[in-house]
C-alpha positions as a printed NumPy array, in Angstrom:
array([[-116.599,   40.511,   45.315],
       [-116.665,   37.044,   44.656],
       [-112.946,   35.141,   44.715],
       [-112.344,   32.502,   42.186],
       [-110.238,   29.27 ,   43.534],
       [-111.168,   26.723,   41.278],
       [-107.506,   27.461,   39.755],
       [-106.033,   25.941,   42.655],
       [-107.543,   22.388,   42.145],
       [-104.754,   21.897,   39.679],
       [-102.393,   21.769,   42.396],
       [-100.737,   18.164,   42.604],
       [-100.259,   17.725,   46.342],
       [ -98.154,   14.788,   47.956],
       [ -99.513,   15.624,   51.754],
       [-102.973,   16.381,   52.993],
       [-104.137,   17.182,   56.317],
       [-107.181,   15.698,   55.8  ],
       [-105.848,   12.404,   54.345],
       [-105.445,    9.323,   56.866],
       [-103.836,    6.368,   55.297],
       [-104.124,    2.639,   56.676],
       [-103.543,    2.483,   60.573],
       [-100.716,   -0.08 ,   59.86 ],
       [ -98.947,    2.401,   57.228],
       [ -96.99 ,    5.72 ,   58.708],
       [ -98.559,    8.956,   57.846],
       [ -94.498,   10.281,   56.88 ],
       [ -93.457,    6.77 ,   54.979],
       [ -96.765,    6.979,   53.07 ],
       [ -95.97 ,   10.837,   52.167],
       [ -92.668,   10.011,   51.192],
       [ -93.728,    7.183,   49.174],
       [ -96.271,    9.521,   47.371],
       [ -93.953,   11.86 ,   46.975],
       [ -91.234,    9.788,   44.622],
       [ -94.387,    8.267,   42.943],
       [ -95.086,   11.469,   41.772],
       [ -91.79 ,   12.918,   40.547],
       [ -91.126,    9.633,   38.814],
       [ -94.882,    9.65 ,   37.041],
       [ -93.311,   13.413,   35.727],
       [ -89.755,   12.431,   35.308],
       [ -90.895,    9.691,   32.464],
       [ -93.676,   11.703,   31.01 ],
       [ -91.35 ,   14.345,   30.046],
       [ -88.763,   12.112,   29.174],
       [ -91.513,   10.442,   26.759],
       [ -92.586,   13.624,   25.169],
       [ -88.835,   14.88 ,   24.272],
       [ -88.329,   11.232,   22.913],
       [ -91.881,   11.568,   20.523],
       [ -90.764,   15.293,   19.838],
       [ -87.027,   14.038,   18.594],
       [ -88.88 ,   11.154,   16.421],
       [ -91.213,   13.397,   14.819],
       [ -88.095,   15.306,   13.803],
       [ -86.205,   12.551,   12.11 ],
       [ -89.336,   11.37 ,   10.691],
       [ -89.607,   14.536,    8.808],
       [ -86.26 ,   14.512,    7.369],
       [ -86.738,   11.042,    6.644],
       [ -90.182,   11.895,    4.416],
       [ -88.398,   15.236,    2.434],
       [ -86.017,   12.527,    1.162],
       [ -88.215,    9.916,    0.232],
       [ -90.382,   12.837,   -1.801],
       [ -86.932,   13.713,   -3.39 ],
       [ -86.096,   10.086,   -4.387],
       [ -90.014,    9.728,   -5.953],
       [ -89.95 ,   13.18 ,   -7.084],
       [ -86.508,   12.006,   -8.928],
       [ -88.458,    8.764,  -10.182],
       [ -91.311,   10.054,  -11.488],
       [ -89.382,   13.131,  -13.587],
       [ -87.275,   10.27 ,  -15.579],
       [ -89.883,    7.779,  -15.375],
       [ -89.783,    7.121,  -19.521],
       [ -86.124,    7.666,  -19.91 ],
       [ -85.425,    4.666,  -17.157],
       [ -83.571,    1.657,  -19.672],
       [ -82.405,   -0.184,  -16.244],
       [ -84.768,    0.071,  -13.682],
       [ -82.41 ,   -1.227,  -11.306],
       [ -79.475,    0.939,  -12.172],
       [ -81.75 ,    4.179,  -12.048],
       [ -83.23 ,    3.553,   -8.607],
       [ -79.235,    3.669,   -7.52 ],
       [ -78.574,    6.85 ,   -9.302],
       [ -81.209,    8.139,   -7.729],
       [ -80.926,    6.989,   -4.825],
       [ -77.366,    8.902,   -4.865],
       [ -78.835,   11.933,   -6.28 ],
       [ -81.76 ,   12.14 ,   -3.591],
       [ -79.063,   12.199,   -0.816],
       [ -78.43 ,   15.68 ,   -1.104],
       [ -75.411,   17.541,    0.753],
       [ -73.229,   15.046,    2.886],
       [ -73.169,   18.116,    5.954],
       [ -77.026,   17.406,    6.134],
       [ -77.008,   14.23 ,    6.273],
       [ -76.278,   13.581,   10.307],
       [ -79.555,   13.91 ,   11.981],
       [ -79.581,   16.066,   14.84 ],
       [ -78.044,   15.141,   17.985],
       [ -80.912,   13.565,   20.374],
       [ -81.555,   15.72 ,   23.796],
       [ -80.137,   14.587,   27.116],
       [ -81.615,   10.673,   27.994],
       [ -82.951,   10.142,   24.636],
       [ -82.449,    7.036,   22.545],
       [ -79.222,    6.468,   24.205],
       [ -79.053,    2.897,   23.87 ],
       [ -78.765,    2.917,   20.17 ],
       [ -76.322,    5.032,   18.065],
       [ -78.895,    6.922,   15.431],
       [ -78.166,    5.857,   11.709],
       [ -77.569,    8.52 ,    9.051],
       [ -80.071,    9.54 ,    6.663],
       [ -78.138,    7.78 ,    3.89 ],
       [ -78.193,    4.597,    5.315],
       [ -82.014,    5.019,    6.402],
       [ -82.652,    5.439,    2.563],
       [ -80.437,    2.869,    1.607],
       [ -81.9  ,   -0.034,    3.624],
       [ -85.157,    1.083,    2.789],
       [ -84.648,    1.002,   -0.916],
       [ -82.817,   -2.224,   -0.251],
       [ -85.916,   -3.361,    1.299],
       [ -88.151,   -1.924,   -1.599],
       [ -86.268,   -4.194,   -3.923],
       [ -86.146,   -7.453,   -2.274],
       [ -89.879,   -7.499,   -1.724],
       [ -90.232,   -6.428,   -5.745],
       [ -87.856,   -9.624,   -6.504],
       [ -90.049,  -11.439,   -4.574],
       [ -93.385,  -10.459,   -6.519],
       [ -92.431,  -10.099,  -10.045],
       [ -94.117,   -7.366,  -11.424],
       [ -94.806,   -6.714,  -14.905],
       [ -93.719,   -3.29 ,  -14.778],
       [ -90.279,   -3.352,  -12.649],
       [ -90.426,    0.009,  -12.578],
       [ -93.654,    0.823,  -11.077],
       [ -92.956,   -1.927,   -8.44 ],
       [ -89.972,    0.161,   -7.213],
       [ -92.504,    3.262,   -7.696],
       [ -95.36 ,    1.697,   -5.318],
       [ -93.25 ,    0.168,   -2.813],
       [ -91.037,    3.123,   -1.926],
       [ -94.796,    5.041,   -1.79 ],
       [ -96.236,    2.276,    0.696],
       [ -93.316,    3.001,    3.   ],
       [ -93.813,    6.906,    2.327],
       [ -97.944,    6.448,    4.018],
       [ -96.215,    3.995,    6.81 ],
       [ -93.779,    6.808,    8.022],
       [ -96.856,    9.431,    7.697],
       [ -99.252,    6.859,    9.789],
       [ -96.422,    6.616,   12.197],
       [ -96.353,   10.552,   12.584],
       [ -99.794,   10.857,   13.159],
       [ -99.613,    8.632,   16.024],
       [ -96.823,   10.289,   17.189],
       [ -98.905,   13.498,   17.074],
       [-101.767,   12.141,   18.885],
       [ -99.859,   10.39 ,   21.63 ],
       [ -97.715,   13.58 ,   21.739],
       [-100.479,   16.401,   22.546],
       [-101.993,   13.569,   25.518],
       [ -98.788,   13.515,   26.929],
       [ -98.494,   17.744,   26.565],
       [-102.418,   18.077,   27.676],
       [-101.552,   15.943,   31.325],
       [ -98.59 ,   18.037,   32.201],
       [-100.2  ,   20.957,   31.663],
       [-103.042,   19.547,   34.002],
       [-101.15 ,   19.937,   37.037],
       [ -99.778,   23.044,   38.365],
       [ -95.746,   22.553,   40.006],
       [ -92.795,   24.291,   40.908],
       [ -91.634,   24.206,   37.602],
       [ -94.63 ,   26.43 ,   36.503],
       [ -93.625,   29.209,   38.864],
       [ -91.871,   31.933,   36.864],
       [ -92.244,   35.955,   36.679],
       [ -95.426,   37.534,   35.095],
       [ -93.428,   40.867,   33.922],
       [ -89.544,   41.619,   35.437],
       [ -87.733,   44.244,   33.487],
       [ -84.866,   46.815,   34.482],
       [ -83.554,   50.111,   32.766],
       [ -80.104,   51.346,   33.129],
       [ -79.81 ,   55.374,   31.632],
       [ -76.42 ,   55.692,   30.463],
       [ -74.859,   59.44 ,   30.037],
       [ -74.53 ,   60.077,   26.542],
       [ -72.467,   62.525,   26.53 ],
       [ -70.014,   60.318,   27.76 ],
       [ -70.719,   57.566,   25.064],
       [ -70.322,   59.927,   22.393],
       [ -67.23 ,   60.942,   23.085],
       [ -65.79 ,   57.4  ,   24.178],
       [ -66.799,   56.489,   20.457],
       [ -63.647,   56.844,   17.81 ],
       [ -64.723,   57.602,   14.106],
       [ -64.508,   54.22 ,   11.869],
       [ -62.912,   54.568,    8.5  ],
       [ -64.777,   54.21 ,    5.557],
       [ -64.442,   50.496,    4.745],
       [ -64.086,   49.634,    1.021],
       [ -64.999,   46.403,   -0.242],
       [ -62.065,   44.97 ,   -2.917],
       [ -62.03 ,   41.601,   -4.466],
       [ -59.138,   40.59 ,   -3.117],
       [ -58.683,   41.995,    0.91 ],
       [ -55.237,   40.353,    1.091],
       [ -53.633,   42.223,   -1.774],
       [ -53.659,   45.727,    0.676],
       [ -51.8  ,   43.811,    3.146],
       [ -48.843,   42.813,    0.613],
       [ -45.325,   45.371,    0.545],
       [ -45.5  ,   45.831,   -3.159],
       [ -42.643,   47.908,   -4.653],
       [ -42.663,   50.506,   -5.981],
       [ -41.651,   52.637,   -9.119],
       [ -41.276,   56.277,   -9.689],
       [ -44.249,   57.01 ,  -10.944],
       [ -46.249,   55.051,   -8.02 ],
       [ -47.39 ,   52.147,   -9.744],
       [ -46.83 ,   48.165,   -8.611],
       [ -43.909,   46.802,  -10.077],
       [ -44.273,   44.266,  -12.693],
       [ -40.752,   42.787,  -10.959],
       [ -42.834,   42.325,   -7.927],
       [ -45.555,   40.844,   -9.484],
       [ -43.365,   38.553,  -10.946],
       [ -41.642,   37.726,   -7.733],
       [ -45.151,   37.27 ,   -5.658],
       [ -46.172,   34.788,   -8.332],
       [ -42.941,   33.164,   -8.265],
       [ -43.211,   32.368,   -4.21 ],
       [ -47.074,   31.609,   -4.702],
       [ -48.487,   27.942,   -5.016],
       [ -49.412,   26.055,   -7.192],
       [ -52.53 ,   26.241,   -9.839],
       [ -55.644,   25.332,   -7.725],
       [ -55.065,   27.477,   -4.328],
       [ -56.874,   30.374,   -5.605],
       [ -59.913,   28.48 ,   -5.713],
       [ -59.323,   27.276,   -2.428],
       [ -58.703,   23.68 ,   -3.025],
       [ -56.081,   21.685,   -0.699],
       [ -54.243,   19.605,   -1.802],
       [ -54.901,   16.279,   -0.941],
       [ -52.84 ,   14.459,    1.845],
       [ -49.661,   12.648,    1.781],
       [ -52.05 ,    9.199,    2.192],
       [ -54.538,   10.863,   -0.376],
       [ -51.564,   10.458,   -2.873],
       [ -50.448,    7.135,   -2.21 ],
       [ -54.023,    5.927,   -2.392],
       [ -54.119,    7.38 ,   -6.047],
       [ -51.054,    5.353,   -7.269],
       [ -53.105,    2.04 ,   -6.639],
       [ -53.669,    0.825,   -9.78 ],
       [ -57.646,    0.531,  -11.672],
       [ -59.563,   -2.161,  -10.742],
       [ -57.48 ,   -3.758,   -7.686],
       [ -60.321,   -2.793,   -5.25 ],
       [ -59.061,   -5.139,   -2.73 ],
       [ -56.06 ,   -3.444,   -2.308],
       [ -58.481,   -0.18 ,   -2.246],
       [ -60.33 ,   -1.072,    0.887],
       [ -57.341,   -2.496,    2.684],
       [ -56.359,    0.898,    2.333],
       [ -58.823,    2.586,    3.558],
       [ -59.109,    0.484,    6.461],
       [ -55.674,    1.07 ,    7.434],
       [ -55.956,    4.54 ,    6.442],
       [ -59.877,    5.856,    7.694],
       [ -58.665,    9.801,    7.048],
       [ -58.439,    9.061,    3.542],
       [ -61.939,    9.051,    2.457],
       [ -62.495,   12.876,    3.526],
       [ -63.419,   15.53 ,    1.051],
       [ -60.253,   17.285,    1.071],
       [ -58.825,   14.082,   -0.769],
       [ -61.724,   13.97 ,   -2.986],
       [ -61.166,   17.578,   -4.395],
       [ -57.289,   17.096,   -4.065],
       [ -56.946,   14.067,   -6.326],
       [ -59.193,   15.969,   -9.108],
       [ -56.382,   18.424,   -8.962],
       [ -53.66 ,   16.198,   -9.054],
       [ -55.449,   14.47 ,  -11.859],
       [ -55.961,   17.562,  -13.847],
       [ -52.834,   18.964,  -13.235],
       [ -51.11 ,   15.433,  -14.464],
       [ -53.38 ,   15.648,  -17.402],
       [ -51.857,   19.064,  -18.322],
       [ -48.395,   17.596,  -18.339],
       [ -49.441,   14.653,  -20.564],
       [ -49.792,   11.722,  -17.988],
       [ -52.564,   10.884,  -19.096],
       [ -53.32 ,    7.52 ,  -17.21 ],
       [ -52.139,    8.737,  -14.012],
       [ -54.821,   11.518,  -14.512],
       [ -57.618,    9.021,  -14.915],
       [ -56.397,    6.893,  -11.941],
       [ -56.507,    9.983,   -9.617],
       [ -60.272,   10.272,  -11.043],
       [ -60.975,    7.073,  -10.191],
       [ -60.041,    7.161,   -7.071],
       [ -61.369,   10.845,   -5.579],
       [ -64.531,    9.51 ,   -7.065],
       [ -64.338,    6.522,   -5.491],
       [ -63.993,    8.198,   -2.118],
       [ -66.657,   10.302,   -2.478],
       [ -69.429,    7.219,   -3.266],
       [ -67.918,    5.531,   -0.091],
       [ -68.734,    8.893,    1.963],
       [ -72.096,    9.877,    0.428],
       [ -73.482,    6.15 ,    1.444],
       [ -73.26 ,    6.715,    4.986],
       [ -71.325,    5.699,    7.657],
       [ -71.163,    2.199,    6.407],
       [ -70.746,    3.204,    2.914],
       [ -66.725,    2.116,    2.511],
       [ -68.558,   -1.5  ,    3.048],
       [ -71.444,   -0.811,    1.225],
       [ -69.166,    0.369,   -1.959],
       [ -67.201,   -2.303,   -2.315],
       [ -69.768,   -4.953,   -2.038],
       [ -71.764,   -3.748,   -4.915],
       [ -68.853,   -3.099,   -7.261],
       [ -67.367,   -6.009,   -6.33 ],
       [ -70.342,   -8.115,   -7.405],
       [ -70.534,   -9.129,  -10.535],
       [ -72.425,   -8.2  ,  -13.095],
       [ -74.225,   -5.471,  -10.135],
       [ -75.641,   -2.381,  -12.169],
       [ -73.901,   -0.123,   -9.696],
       [ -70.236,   -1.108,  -10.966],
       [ -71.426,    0.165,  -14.348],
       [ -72.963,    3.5  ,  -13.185],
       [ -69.675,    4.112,  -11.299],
       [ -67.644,    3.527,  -14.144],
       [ -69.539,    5.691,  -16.619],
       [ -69.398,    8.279,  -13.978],
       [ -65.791,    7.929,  -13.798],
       [ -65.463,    8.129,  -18.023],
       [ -67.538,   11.016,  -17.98 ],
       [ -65.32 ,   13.383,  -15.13 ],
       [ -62.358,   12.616,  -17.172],
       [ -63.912,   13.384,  -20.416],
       [ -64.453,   17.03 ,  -18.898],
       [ -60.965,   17.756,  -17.301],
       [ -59.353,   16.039,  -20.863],
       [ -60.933,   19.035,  -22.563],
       [ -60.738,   21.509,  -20.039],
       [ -56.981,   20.353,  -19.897],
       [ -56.724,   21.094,  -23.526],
       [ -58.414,   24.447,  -23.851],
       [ -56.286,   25.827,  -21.262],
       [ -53.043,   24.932,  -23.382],
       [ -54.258,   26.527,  -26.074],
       [ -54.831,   29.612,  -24.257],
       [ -51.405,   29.613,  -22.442],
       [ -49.758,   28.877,  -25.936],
       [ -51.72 ,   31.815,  -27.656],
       [ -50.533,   34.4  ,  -24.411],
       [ -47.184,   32.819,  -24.36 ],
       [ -47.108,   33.624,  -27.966],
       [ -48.533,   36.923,  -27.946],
       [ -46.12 ,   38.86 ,  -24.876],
       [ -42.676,   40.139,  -25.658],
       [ -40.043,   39.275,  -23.121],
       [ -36.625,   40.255,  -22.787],
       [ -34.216,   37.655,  -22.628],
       [ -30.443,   37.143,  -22.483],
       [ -28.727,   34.808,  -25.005],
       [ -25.562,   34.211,  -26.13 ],
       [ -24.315,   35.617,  -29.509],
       [ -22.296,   32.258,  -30.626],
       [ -22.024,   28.711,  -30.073],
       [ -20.187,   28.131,  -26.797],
       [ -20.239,   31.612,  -25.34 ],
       [ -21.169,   31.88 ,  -21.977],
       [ -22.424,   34.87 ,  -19.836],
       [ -21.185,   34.779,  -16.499],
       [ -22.9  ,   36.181,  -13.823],
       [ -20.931,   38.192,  -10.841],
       [ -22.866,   38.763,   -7.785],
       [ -20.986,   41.592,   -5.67 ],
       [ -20.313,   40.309,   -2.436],
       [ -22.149,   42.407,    1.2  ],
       [ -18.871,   42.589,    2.604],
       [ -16.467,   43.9  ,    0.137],
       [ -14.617,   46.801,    0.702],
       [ -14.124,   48.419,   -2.639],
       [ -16.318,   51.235,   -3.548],
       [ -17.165,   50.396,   -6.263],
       [ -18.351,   47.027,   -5.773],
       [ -20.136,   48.502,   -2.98 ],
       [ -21.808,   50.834,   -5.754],
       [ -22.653,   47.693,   -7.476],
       [ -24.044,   45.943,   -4.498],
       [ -26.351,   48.522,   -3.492],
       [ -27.908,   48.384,   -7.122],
       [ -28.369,   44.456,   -6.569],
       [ -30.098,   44.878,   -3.753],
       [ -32.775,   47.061,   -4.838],
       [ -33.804,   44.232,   -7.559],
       [ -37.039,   42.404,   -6.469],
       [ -36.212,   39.326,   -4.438],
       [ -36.828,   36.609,   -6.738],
       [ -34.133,   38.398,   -9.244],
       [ -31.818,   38.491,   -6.593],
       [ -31.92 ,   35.151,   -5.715],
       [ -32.308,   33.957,   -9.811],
       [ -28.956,   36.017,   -9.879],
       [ -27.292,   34.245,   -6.773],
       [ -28.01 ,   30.972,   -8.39 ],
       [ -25.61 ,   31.538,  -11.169],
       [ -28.335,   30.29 ,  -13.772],
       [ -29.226,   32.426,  -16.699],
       [ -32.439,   30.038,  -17.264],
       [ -33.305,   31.182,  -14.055],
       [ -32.962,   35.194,  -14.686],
       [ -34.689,   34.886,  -18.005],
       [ -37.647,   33.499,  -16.315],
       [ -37.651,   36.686,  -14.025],
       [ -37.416,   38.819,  -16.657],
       [ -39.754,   36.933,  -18.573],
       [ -42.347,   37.945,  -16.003],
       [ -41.145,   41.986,  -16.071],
       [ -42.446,   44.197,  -19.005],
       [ -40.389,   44.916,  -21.581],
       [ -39.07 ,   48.586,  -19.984],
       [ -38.24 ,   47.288,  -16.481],
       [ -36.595,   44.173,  -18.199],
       [ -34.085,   46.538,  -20.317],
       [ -33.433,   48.641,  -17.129],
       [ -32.747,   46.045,  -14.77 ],
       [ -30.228,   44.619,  -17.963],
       [ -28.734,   47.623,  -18.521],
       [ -27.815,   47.603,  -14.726],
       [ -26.734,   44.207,  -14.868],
       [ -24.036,   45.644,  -17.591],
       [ -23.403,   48.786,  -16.103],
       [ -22.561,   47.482,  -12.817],
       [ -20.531,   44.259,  -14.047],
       [ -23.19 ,   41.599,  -12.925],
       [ -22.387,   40.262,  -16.605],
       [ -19.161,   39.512,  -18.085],
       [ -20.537,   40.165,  -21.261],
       [ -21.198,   44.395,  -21.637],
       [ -21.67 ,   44.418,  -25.43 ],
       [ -23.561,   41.158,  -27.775],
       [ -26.287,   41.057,  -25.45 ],
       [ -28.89 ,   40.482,  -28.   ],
       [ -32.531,   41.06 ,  -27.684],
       [ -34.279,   37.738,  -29.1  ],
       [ -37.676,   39.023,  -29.504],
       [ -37.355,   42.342,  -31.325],
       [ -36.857,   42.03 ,  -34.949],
       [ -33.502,   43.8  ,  -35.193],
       [ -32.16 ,   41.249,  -32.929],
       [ -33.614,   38.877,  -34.816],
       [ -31.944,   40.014,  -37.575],
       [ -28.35 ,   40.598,  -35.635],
       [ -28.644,   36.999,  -34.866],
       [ -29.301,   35.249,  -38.377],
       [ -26.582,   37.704,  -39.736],
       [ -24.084,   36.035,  -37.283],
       [ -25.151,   32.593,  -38.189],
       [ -25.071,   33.437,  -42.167],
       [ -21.21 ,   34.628,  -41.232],
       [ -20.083,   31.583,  -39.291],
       [ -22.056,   29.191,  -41.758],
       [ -19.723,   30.617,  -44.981],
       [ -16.259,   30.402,  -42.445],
       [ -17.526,   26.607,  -41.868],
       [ -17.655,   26.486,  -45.518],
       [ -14.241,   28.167,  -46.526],
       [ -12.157,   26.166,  -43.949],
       [ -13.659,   23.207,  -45.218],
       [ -12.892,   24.108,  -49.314],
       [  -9.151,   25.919,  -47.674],
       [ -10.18 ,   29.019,  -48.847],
       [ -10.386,   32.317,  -46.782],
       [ -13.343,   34.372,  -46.035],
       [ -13.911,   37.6  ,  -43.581],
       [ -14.121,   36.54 ,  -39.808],
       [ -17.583,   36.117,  -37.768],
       [ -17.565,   39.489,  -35.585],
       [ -16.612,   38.296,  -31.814],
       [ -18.902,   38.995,  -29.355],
       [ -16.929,   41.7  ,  -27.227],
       [ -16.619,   40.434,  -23.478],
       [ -16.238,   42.403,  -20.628],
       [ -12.524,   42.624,  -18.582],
       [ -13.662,   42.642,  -14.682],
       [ -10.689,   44.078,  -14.278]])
């Protein structure tokens, strides 16, 4: 049998027995010295192939975006008018999603001297750069120029990987020369652990059949609940009554306190923008940027017009400062601040355009909430004449008459947004609740507001939106418009009937 050691020539010793260095060097200082002259030699090489490896990755990302920006160039190549003011918009276009635009953290050691730009600002400069050496040329065909020069940098960056590759699989080939202690590791190493399963099986508890709703929190809200076991329309109106605002169901925040105060600067005073945002960096995150689009639209809904626009403005403005890069609050402001710069214009139209969208939007939506508002029947309490009030008695937790305990224990079975309508003393405020009920829980929970003497007014509670209280009502102003006219003429006429009001006593 015939042994094979030619495998153990790759073995990168520091000491040999056989070795005898200079008679005026020592044998251990020499070793030693060999021995640090090695682990350095394989200290940098693999610190040089994790930097190549990390700059081979940022190239790449760096070449999908330059693709996207031609790609973007060459698609709207004959509907270009401004060169100059296209190669921006796509520039902004090409950027992508803001979360992928940090490149990815650099291992241990690696380019530590330097902080790593963002992708945004790598395409920025090097558009910046495209167009200065265009200036410089004059082409006839502007367009083109921008077309060939972003190209030429597009072969540079896939020269420079090729390189990279080259030098890369050296570097790989001479560590994998020598054999080391690093190499060492174990051919096969497993282990089995049997496990009783008869134990497992009864450890396990049965899972309940999950069953996938659209809305997961709605199970978890104490609805009440009627005789008949459905959800309370009193409920419904008192979960919408304690629930937010238009825009949470989407999940939108609202923007921040600063967020707000940064919308109130008026359009146009851009220094006072970025001293702002200087004083205030937080400002210019996305949660501002969706949050002022709300407060816009919602201020468009409610006819403030100009505000609205302003809050466009500005959550637009903050979200060209943060798709430029880290420098982009700079960036921004130079260009729009320059005159006659292309990019002022594009931001501006961009601006127009947003508000053009939530104007309408704005404006369907009214129509729809007029056409429901005008299409539900509500129960509502009103006052027969001119002058009459309906007074609203809360019975009081503590009292010690029966029957106001009676009434008390009807009061608090109402849904809580009733109760605390009725504690207010406002009848605006209980004819929004029961605006919200339908119209059968609405005429129970009146007629034990009157049976329990919550109202001081039993009878001439008139139902506005039914036609025979319609008709109650213009009889009673027909009635009191004659009386106007016989005291006035001294004659005498039949008496308006009184609206009968209830004795508490």
């Amino acid at each position: 049998m015939v042994l094979d050691y030619s495998k153990w020539d790759a073995l990168e010793l520091s000491d040999d027995s056989d070795f005898e260095p200079h008679p005026n060097v020592d044998k251990r200082s020499f070793i030693r010295a060999k021995q640090n002259q090695i682990h350095q030699q394989r200290f940098d090489r693999r610190h040089q192939i994790e930097t190549l490896k990390y700059e081979r990755v940022i190239n790449d990302g760096l070449l999908r975006r330059i693709d996207t920006l031609l790609a973007e160039l060459r698609s709207h190549e004959a509907d270009a008018k401004d060169p100059n003011q296209f190669l921006y918009q796509a520039l902004i276009t090409s950027a992508g999603d803001p979360d992928d635009d940090e490149p990815p953290k650099p291992p241990e050691g690696v380019h530590t001297q330097t902080e790593q730009p963002k992708y945004s600002q790598m395409m920025a400069s090097l558009v910046d750069q495209v167009k200065k050496e265009v200036d410089e040329s004059k082409p006839d065909h502007q367009f083109k120029g921008y077309m060939k020069g972003i190209d030429g940098h597009k072969r540079k960056v896939a020269d420079l990987q090729k390189e990279l590759l080259q030098k890369l699989g050296e570097l790989e080939k001479e560590e994998g020369r020598k054999i080391t202690s690093d190499s060492i590791h174990d051919g096969f190493n497993s282990s089995i652990v049997s496990k009783d399963k008869g134990k497992s099986s009864k450890s396990q508890k049965p899972q309940a059949e999950a069953v996938e709703v659209l809305n997961p929190a709605a199970l978890k809200k104490d609805t009440l609940k009627r005789q008949d076991s459905a959800i309370s329309s009193g409920a419904e109106a008192d979960v919408e009554e304690a629930g937010g605002g238009p825009g949470e169901d989407d999940g939108i925040q609202e923007a921040t306190a600063a967020g707000k105060r940064f919308a109130k600067i008026r359009l146009g005073d851009y220094r006072k923008c970025l001293q702002f945002i200087n004083d205030n960096r937080d400002v210019v995150a996305e949660r501002n940027t969706e949050g002022l689009l709300l407060e816009g639209f919602r201020a468009e809904e409610k006819g403030q017009s100009e505000y609205a626009k302003q809050c466009v403005h500005q959550a637009l403005l903050l979200q060209y400062c943060r798709s430029l890069g880290k420098d982009g609050v700079g960036l921004f402001f130079k260009r729009i601040s320059t005159p006659g710069h292309q990019s002022s214009q594009m931001f501006l139209d961009d601006v127009n355009q947003t508000y053009s969208r939530m104007k309408e939007r704005a404006a369907v939506l009214a129509k729809e909430h007029a056409a429901e508002s005008a299409g539900v029947e509500q129960i509502q309490l009103q006052a027969v004449e001119p002058g009459t009030q309906i007074n609203i008695n809360v019975p009081q937790p503590d009292s010690s008459d029966p029957t106001e305990q009676t009434a008390r224990s009807v009061f608090e079975t109402f849904p809580p947004g009733l109760q605390r309508a009725l504690e207010s003393g406002s009848l605006d405020r209980v004819n929004e609740v029961l605006g919200k009920m339908s119209v059968d829980e609405a005429e129970e929970v009146v007629e034990k507001l009157g049976s329990n003497d919550m109202l001081s007014m039993e009878q001439g509670v008139i139902d506005g939106t039914t036609e025979e209280g319609q008709e109650r009502i213009r009889q009673l102003e027909k009635k009191a418009e004659l009386e106007k006219q016989a005291n006035a003429n001294g004659e005498t006429t039949g008496t308006v009937d009184e609206v009968e009001i209830a004795d508490p006593d």
